[in-house]
Coordinates of C-alpha atoms and ligand atoms in Angstrom, one line a residue:
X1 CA 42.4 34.2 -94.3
X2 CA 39.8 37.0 -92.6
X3 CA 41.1 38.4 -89.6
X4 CA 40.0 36.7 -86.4
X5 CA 37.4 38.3 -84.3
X6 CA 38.0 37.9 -80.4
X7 CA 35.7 38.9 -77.7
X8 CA 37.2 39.2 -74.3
X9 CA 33.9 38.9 -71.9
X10 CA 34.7 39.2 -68.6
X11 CA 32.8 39.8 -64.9
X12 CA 34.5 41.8 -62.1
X13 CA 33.0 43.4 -58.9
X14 CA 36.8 44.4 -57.8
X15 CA 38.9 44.6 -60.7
X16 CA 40.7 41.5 -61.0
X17 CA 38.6 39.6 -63.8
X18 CA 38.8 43.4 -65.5
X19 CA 42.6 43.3 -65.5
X20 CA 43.2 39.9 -66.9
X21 CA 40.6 40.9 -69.4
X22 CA 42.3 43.9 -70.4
X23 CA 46.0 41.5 -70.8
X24 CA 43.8 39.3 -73.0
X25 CA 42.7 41.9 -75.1
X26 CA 46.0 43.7 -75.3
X27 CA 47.5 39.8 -76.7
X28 CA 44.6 39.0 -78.8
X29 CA 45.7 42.5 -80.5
X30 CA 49.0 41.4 -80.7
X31 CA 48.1 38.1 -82.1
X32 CA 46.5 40.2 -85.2
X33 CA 42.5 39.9 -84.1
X34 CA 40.1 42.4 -84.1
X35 CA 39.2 42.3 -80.4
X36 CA 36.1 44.1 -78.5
X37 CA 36.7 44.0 -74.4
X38 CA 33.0 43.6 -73.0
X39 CA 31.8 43.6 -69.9
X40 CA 28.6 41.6 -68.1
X41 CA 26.0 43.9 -66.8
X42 CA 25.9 44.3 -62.7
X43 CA 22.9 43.0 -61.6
X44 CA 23.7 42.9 -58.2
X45 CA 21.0 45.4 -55.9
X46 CA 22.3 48.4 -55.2
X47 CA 22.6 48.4 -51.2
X48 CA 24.9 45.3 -51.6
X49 CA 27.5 47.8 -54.0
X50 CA 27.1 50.6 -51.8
X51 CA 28.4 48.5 -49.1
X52 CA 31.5 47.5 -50.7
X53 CA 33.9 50.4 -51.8
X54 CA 35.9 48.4 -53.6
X55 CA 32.9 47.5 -55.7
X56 CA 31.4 50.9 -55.9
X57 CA 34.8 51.8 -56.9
X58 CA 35.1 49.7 -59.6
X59 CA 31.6 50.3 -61.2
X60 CA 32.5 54.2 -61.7
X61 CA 35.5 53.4 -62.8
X62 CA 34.7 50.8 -66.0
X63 CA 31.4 52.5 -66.6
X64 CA 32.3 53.2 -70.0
X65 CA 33.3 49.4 -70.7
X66 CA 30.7 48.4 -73.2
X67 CA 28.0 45.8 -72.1
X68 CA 28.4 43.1 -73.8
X69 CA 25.3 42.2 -76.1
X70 CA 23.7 38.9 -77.8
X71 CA 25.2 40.4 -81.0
X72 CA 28.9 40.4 -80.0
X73 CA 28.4 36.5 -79.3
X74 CA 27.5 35.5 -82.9
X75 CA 30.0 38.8 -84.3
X76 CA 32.9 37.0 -82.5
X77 CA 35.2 34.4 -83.6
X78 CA 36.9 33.5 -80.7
X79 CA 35.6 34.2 -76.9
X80 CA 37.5 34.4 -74.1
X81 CA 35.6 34.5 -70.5
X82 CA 37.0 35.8 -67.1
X83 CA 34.8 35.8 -64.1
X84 CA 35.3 35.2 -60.5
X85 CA 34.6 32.0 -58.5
X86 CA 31.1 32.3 -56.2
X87 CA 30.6 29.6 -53.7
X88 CA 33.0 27.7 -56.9
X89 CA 30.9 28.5 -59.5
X90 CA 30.2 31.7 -62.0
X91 CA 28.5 34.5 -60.7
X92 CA 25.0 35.3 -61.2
X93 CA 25.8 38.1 -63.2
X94 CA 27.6 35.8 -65.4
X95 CA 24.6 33.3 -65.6
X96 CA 21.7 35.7 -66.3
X97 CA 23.8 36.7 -69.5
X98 CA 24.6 33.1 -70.2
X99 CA 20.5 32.3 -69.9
X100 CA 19.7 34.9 -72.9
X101 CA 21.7 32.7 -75.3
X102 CA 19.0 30.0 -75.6
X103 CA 18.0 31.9 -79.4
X104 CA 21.1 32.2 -80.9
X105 CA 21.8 28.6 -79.3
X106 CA 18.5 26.9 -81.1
X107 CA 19.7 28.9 -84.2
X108 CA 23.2 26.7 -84.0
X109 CA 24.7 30.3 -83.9
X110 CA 27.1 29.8 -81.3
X111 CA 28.6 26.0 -82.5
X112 CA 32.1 26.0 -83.6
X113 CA 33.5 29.3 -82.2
X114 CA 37.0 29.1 -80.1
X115 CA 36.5 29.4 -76.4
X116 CA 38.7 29.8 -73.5
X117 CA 37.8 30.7 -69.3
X118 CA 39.5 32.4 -66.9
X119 CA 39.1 33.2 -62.8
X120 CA 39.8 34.2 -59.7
X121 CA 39.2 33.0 -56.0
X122 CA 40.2 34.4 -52.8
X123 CA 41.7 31.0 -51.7
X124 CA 44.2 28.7 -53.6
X125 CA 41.8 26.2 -53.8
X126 CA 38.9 28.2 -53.6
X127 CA 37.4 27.1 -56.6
X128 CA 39.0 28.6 -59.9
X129 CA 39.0 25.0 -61.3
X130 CA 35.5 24.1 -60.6
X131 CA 34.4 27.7 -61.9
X132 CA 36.4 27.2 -65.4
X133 CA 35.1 23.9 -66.0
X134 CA 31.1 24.8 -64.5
X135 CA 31.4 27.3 -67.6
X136 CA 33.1 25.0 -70.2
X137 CA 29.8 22.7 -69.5
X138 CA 27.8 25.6 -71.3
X139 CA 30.4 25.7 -73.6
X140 CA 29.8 22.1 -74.8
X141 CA 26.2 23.1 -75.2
X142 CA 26.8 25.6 -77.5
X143 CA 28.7 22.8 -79.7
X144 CA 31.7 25.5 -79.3
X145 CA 35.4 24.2 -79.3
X146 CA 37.1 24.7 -76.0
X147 CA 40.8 25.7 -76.4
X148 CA 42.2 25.3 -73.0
X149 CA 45.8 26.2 -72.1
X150 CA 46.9 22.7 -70.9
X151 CA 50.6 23.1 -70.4
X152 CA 51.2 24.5 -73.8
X153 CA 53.5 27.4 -72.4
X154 CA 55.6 27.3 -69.4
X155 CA 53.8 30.1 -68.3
X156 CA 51.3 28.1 -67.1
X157 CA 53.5 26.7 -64.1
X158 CA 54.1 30.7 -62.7
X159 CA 50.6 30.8 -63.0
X160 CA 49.5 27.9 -60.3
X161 CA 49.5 25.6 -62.8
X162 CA 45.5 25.5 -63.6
X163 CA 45.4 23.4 -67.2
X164 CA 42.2 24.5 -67.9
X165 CA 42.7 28.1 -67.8
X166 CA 44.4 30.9 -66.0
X167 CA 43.3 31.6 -62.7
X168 CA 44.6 33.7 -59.9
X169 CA 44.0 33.8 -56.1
X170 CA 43.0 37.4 -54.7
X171 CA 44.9 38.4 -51.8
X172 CA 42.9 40.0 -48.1
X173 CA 44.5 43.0 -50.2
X174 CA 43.0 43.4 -53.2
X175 CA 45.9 42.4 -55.5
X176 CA 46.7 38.9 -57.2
X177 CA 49.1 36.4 -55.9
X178 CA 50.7 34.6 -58.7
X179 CA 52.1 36.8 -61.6
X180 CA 49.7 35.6 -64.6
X181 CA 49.8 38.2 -67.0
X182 CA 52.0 36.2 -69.0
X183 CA 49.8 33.1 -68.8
X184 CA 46.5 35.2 -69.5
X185 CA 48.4 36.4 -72.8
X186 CA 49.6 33.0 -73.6
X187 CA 45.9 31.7 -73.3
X188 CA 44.5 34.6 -75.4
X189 CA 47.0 33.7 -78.3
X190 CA 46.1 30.5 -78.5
X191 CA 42.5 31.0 -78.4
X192 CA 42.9 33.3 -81.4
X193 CA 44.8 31.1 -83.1
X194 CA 42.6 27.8 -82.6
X195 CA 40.0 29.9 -83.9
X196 CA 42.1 30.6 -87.1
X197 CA 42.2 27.0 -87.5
X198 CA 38.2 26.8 -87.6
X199 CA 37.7 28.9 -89.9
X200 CA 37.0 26.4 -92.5
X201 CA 34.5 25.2 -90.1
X202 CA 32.6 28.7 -89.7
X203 CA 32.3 29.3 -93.7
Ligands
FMN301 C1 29.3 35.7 -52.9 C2 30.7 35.4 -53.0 C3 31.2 34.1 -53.1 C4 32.6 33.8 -53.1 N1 33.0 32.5 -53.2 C5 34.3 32.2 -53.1 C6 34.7 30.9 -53.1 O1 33.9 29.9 -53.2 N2 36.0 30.7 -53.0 C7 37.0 31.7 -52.9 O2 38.1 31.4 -52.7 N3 36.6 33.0 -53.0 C8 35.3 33.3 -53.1 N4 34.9 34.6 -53.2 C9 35.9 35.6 -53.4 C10 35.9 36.1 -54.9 O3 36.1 35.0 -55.8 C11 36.9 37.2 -55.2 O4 36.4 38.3 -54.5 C12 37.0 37.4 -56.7 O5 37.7 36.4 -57.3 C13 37.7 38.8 -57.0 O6 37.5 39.0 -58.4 P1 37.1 40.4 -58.9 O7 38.1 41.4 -58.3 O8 37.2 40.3 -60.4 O9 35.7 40.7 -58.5 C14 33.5 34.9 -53.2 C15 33.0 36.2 -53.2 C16 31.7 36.5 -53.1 C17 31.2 37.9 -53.0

């Protein structure tokens, strides 16, 4: 068996899609892939960052995260998506990657690959469900195989509870609510692993 190649892809503005990124790629390490942490470019304009210093913070501060590229899409194995809930759906940023795909789409290159989503809200029920499962409709597109979490660990039930991936609510604060670390790492293993299982599928 090759060893399973994970991209964690992830979209933050204030650091909480970066962290749970970062305890997704620490697992997916630990489950044995070979795992590239990638972030979506900011497309956002520049006088809406500057008037956000939590934003303007964060920017400097992961500047040296790569950008993820068309190329780490059809490298990757397994994928694993964390983005924040806007207005309950994925963020623009998110979506303008998501629209250069259509190539590799047409060229089936993105069917059978592992996928799992993650997010965040500033409310409870702000829209973390609605945002996982808006970017698991893409997911079907690309023919990929989406490897929820369900209620496979009890981890899940610290977490809030959100079957169709981890998701956290964002405090007036800054910080996350629920403890999900454990839940994010539980997701990432199983995404690597469901991918293991394809691999008959992918050659
Ligand atoms: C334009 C915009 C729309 C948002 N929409 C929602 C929303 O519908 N529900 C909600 O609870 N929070 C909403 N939020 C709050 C974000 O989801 C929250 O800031 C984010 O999850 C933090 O993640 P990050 O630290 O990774 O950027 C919105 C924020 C912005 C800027």
């Amino acid at each position: 068996m090759t060893q399973t190649k994970l991209a964690v892809i992830y979209y933050s503005s204030t650091g909480t899609n970066y962290q749970m990124a970062k305890w997704a790629e620490a697992a997916g390490k630990e489950a044995g892939a070979e795992v590239k942490l990638l972030k979506v470019a900011e497309t956002a304009p520049e006088a809406a960052i500057e008037s956000n210093p939590a934003w303007k913070e964060h920017l400097e501060a992961t500047k040296d995260v790569p950008e993820v590229s068309l190329n780490d899409l059809e490298w990757a194995d397994a994928i694993i998506f964390s983005v924040p809930t806007r207005f309950g759906n994925v963020p623009s940023q998110f979506k303008q990657f998501i629209d250069t795909t259509g190539g590799l789409w047409f060229q089936g290159k993105l069917a059978n690959k592992a996928v799992s989503a993650m997010s965040s809200a500033s409310n409870p029920h702000g829209g973390q469900e609605q945002t996982i499962l808006q970017l698991y409709t893409t997911m079907y597109h690309w023919g990929a195989i989406v490897a929820a979490p369900g209620f496979t660990d009890d981890s899940a039930y610290a977490a809030g509870g959100n079957p169709y991936g981890t998701s956290v609510t964002v405090g007036q604060d800054g910080k996350m609510v629920e403890d999900v670390e454990a839940s994010v790492k539980h997701q990432a293993k199983r995404t690597v692993s469901v991918a293991a299982a394809l691999q008959s599928l992918n050659n």
